[in-house]
Short mmCIF file of C-alpha atoms in Angstrom, two decimals:
data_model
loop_
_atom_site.label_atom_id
_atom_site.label_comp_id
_atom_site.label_asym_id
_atom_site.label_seq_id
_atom_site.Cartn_x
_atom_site.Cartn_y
_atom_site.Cartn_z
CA UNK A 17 0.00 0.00 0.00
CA UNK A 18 1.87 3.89 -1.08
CA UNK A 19 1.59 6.39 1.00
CA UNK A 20 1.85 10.43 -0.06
CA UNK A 21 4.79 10.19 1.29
CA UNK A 22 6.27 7.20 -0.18
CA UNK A 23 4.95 9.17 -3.87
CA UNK A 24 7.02 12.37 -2.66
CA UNK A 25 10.20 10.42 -1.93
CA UNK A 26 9.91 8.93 -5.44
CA UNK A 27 9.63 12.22 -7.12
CA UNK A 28 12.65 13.22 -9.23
CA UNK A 29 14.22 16.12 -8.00
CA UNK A 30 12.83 19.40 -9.71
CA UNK A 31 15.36 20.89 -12.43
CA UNK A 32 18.06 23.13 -11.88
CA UNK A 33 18.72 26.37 -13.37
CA UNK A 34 21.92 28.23 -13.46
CA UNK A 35 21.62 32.31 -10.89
CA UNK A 36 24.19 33.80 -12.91
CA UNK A 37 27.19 35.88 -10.15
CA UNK A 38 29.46 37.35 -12.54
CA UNK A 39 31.99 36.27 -15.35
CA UNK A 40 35.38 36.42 -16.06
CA UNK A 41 37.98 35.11 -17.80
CA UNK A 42 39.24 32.09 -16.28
CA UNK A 43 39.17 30.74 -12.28
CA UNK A 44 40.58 27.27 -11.41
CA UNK A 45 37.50 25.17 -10.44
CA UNK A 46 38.88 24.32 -7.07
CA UNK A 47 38.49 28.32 -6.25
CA UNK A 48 35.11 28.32 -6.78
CA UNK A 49 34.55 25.33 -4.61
CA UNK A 50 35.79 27.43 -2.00
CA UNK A 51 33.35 29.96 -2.53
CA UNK A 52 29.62 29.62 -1.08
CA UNK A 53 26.93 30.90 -3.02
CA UNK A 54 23.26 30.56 -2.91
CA UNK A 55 21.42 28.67 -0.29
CA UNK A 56 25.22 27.80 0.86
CA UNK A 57 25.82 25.20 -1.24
CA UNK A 58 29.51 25.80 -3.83
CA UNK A 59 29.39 28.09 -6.80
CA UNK A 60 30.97 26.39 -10.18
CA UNK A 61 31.64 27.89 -13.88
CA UNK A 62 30.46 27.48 -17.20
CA UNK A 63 32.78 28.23 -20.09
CA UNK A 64 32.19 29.70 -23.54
CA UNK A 65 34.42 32.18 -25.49
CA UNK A 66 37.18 31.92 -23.50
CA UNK A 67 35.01 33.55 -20.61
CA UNK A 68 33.70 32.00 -17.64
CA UNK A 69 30.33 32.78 -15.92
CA UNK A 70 30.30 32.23 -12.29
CA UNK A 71 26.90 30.53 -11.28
CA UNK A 72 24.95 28.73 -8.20
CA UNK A 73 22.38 25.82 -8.39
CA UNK A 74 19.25 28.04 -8.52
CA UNK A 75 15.92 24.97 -8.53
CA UNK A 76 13.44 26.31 -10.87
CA UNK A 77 10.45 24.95 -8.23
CA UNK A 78 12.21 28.21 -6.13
CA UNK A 79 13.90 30.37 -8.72
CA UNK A 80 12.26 29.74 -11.88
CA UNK A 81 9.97 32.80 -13.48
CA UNK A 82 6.70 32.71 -11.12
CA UNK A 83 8.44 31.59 -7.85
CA UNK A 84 11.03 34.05 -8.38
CA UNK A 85 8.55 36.77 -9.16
CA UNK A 86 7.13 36.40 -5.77
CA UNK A 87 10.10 36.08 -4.15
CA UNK A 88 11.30 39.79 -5.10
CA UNK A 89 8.25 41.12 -3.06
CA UNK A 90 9.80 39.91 0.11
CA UNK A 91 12.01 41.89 1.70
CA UNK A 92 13.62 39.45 4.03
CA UNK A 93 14.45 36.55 1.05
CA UNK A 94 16.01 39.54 -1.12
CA UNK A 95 18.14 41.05 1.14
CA UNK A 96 19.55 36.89 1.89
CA UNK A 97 20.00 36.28 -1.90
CA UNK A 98 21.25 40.18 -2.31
CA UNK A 99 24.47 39.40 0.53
CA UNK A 100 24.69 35.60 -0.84
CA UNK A 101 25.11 37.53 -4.64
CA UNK A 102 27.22 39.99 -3.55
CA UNK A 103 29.70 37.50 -1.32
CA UNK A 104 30.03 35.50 -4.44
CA UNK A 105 31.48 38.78 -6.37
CA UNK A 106 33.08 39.78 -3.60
CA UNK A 107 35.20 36.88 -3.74
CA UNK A 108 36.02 37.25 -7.12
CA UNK A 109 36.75 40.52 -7.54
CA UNK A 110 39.78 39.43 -5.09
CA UNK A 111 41.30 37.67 -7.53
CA UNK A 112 41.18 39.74 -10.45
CA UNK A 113 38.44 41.42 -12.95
CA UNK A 114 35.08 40.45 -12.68
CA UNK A 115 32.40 41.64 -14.46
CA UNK A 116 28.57 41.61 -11.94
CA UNK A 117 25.59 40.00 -13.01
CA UNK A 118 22.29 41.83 -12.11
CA UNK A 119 20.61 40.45 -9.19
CA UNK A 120 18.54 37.61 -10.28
CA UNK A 121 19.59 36.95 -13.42
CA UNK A 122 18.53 33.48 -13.70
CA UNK A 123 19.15 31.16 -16.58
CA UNK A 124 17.14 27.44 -17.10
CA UNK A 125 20.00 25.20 -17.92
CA UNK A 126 23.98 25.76 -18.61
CA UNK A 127 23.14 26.04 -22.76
CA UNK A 128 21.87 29.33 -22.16
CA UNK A 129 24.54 30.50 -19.58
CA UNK A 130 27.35 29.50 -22.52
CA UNK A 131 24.99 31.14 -25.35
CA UNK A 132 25.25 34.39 -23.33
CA UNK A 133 28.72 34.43 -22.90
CA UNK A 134 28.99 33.35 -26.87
CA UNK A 135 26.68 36.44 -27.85
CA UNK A 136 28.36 38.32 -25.41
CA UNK A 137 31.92 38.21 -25.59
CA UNK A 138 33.42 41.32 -27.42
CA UNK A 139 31.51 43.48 -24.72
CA UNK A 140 32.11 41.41 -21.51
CA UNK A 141 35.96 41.30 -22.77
CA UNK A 142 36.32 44.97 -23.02
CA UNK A 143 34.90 45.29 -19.80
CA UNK A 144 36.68 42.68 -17.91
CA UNK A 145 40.45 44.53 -19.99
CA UNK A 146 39.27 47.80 -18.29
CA UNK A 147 38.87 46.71 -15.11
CA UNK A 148 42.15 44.81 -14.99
CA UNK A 149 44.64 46.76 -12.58
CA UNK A 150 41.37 48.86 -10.90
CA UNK A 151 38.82 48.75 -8.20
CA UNK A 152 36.06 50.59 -7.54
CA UNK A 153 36.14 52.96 -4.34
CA UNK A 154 33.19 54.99 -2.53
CA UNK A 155 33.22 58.20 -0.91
CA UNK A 156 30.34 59.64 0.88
CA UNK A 157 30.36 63.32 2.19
CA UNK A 158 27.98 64.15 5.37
CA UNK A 159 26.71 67.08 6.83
CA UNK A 160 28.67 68.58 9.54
CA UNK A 161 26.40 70.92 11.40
CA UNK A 162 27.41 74.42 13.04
CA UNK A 163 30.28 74.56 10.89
CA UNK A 164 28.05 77.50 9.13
CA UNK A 165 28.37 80.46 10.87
CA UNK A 166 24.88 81.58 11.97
CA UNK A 167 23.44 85.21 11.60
CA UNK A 168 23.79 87.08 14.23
CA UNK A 169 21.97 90.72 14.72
CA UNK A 170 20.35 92.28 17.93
CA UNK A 171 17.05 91.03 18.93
CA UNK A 172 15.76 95.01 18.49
CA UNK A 173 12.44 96.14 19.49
CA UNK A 174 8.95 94.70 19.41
CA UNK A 175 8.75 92.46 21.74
CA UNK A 176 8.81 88.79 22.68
CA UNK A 177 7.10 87.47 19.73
CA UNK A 178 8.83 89.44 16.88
CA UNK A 179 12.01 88.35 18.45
CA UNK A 180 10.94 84.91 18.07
CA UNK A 181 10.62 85.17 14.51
CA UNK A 182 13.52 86.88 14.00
CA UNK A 183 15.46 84.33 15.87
CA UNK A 184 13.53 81.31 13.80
CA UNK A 185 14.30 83.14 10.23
CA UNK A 186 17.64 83.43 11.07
CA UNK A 187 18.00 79.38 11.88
CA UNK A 188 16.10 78.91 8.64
CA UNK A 189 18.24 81.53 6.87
CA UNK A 190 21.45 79.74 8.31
CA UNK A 191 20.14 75.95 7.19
CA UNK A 192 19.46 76.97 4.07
CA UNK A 193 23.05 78.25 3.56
CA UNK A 194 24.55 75.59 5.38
CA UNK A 195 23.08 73.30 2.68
CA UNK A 196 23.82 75.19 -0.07
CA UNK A 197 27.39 75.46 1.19
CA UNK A 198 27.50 71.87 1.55
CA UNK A 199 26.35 71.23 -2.04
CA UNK A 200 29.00 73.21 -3.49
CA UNK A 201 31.69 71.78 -1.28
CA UNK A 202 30.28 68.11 -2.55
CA UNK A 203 30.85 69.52 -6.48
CA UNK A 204 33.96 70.25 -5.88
CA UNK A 205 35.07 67.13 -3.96
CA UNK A 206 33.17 65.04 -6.73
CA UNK A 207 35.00 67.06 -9.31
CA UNK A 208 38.53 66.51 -7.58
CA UNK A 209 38.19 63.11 -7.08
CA UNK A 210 37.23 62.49 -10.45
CA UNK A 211 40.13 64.15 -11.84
CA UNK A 212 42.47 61.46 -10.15
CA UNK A 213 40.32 58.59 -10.85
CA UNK A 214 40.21 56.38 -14.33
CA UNK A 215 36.33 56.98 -14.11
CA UNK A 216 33.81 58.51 -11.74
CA UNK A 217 29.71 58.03 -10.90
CA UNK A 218 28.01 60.42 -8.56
CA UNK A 219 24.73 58.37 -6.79
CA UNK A 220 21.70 59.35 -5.54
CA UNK A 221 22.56 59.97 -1.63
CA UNK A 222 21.29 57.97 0.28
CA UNK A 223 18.56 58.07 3.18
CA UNK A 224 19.41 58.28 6.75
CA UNK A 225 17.71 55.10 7.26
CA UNK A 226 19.88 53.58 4.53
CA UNK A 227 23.09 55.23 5.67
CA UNK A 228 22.75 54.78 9.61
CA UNK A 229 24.02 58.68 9.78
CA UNK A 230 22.82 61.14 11.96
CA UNK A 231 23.50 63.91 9.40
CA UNK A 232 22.31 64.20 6.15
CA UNK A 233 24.24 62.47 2.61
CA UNK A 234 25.33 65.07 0.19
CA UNK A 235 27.82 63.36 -1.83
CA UNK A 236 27.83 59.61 -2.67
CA UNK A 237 30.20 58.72 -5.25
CA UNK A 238 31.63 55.96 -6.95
CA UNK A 239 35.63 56.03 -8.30
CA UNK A 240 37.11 53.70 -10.32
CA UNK A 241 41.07 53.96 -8.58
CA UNK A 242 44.51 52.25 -10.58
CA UNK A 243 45.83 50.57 -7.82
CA UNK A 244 49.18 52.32 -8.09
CA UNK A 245 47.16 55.60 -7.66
CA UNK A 246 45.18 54.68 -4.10
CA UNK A 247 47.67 55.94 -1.89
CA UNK A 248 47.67 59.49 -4.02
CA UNK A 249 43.29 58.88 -3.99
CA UNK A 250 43.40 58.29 -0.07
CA UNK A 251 45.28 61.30 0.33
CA UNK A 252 43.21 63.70 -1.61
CA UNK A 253 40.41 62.11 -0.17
CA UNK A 254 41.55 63.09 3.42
CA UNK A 255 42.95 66.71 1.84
CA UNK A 256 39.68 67.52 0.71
CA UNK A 257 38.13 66.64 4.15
CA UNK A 258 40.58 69.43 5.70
CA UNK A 259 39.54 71.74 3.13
CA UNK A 260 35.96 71.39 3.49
CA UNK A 261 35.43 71.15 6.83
CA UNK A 262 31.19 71.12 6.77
CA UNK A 263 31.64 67.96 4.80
CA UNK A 264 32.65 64.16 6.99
CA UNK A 265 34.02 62.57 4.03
CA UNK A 266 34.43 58.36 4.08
CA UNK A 267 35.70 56.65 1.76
CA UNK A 268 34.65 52.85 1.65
CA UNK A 269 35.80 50.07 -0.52
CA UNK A 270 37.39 48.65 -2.56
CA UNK A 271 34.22 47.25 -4.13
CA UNK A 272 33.89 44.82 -7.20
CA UNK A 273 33.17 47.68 -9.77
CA UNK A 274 29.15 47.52 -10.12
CA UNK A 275 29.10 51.63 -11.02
CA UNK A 276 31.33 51.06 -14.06
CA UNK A 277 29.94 48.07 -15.57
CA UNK A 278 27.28 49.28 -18.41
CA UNK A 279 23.65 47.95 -17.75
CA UNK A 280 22.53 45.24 -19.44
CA UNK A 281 19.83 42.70 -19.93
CA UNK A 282 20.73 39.42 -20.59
CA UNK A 283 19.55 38.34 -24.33
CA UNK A 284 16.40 36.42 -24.31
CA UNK A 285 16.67 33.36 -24.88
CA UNK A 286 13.49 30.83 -24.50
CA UNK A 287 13.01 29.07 -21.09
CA UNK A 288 15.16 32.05 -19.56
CA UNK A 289 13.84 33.82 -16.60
CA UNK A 290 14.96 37.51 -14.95
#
């Protein structure tokens, strides 16, 4: 006599697709069984064109089109697969040029993986020969308040509540400049920066909730650094901090370069999912 759960033990596993980390040009396989990618299990390649695209087991009952769909609406799941992604090109990026895949790029079988690389390969080449020799590096530039000196002025007559208001439209008076001040001094670090970097992206800043800052974001940018020129970068960086002392400059990295990789869908081949 079967049971349901003798029939579920019987079932063939569901098929596997291929969630696509990042390529580049060559990794010895034992490497990337050192490296743990989705749902913890090893990360392996798949070669075409003298490239190699990094990639995890991704089930299609979990990861295929629909499932996958639904899992992007949950906050909790994306932010696990988001630091499982990004640990996989993290790894990478140690050991030479890698070129990201967007998050949840998810191909059906290992055919398609290869055919991407295939229809690929002139642009992910360039990209991984100007990386070579470079990482990407952050700065972000905070607020500093009261380093904008305030309006003074006597309180003069009329009383209480006309002091008041001149008191409040001088704090409004004295944001307002602060900010602007801070604006321009986050140009003009931007601009230096970029000057002594290969290539530079300025972000959207981002939210205090984001940033865990007390202050506000003014500047959050993105340089991509020759490694013989960090010590000169770090040095500016901290130069420009002395010079614009209303802006708490940090500089962050070095990142696997996701600013200066162009944005691209994946071609779209049948049984593919993204």
């Amino acid at each position: 006599m079967s049971s349901t759960h003798e029939v579920a033990v019987g079932r063939p596993a569901p098929p596997s697709g291929a969630w696509l980390h990042g390529v580049v040009r060559d990794v010895d396989p034992v490497v990337l069984e050192a490296i743990t990618g989705l749902d913890g299990g090893p990360v392996r390649g798949v070669s075409a064109a003298g490239l190699v695209a990094v990639v995890s087991a991704a089930p299609l009952d979990e990861y295929g089109e629909e499932p996958l769909r639904r899992h992007l609406e949950d906050l909790a799941w994306l932010e696990r697969a988001a630091r499982a992604h990004h640990g996989v090109v993290e790894a990478l990026a140690r050991r030479g040029p890698v070129v990201p895949a967007r998050l949840a790029t998810v191909h059906t079988d290992d055919s398609l993986v290869a055919g991407s690389l295939v229809e690929c390969a002139a642009e992910l080449l360039a990209t991984l020969d100007r990386l070579t020799g470079r990482a990407e590096w952050g700065v972000k530039g905070y607020l500093v308040p009261g380093v904008v000196a305030r309006s003074g002025g006597s309180e003069g007559a009329g009383g209480v509540g006309t002091a008041y208001l001149r008191r409040r439209r001088a704090q409004l008076t004295a944001h307002e400049e602060g900010r602007q001040a801070a604006s321009a001094a986050a140009d003009a670090v931007h601009t230096a920066l970029g000057e002594l970097a290969v290539a530079s992206r300025r972000h959207a800043p981002q939210d205090r909730r984001l940033s865990g800052a007390s202050t506000a974001m003014v500047l959050n940018g993105a340089y991509l650094v020759d490694r013989p020129a960090l010590p000169g970068f770090t040095e500016l960086v901290a130069a420009l901090g002395d010079r614009h002392p209303g802006l708490r400059l940090e500089l962050t990295g070095p990142w696997p370069a996701y600013s200066f990789v162009a944005e691209r869908r994946e071609p779209a081949h049948a049984g593919e999912s993204q």
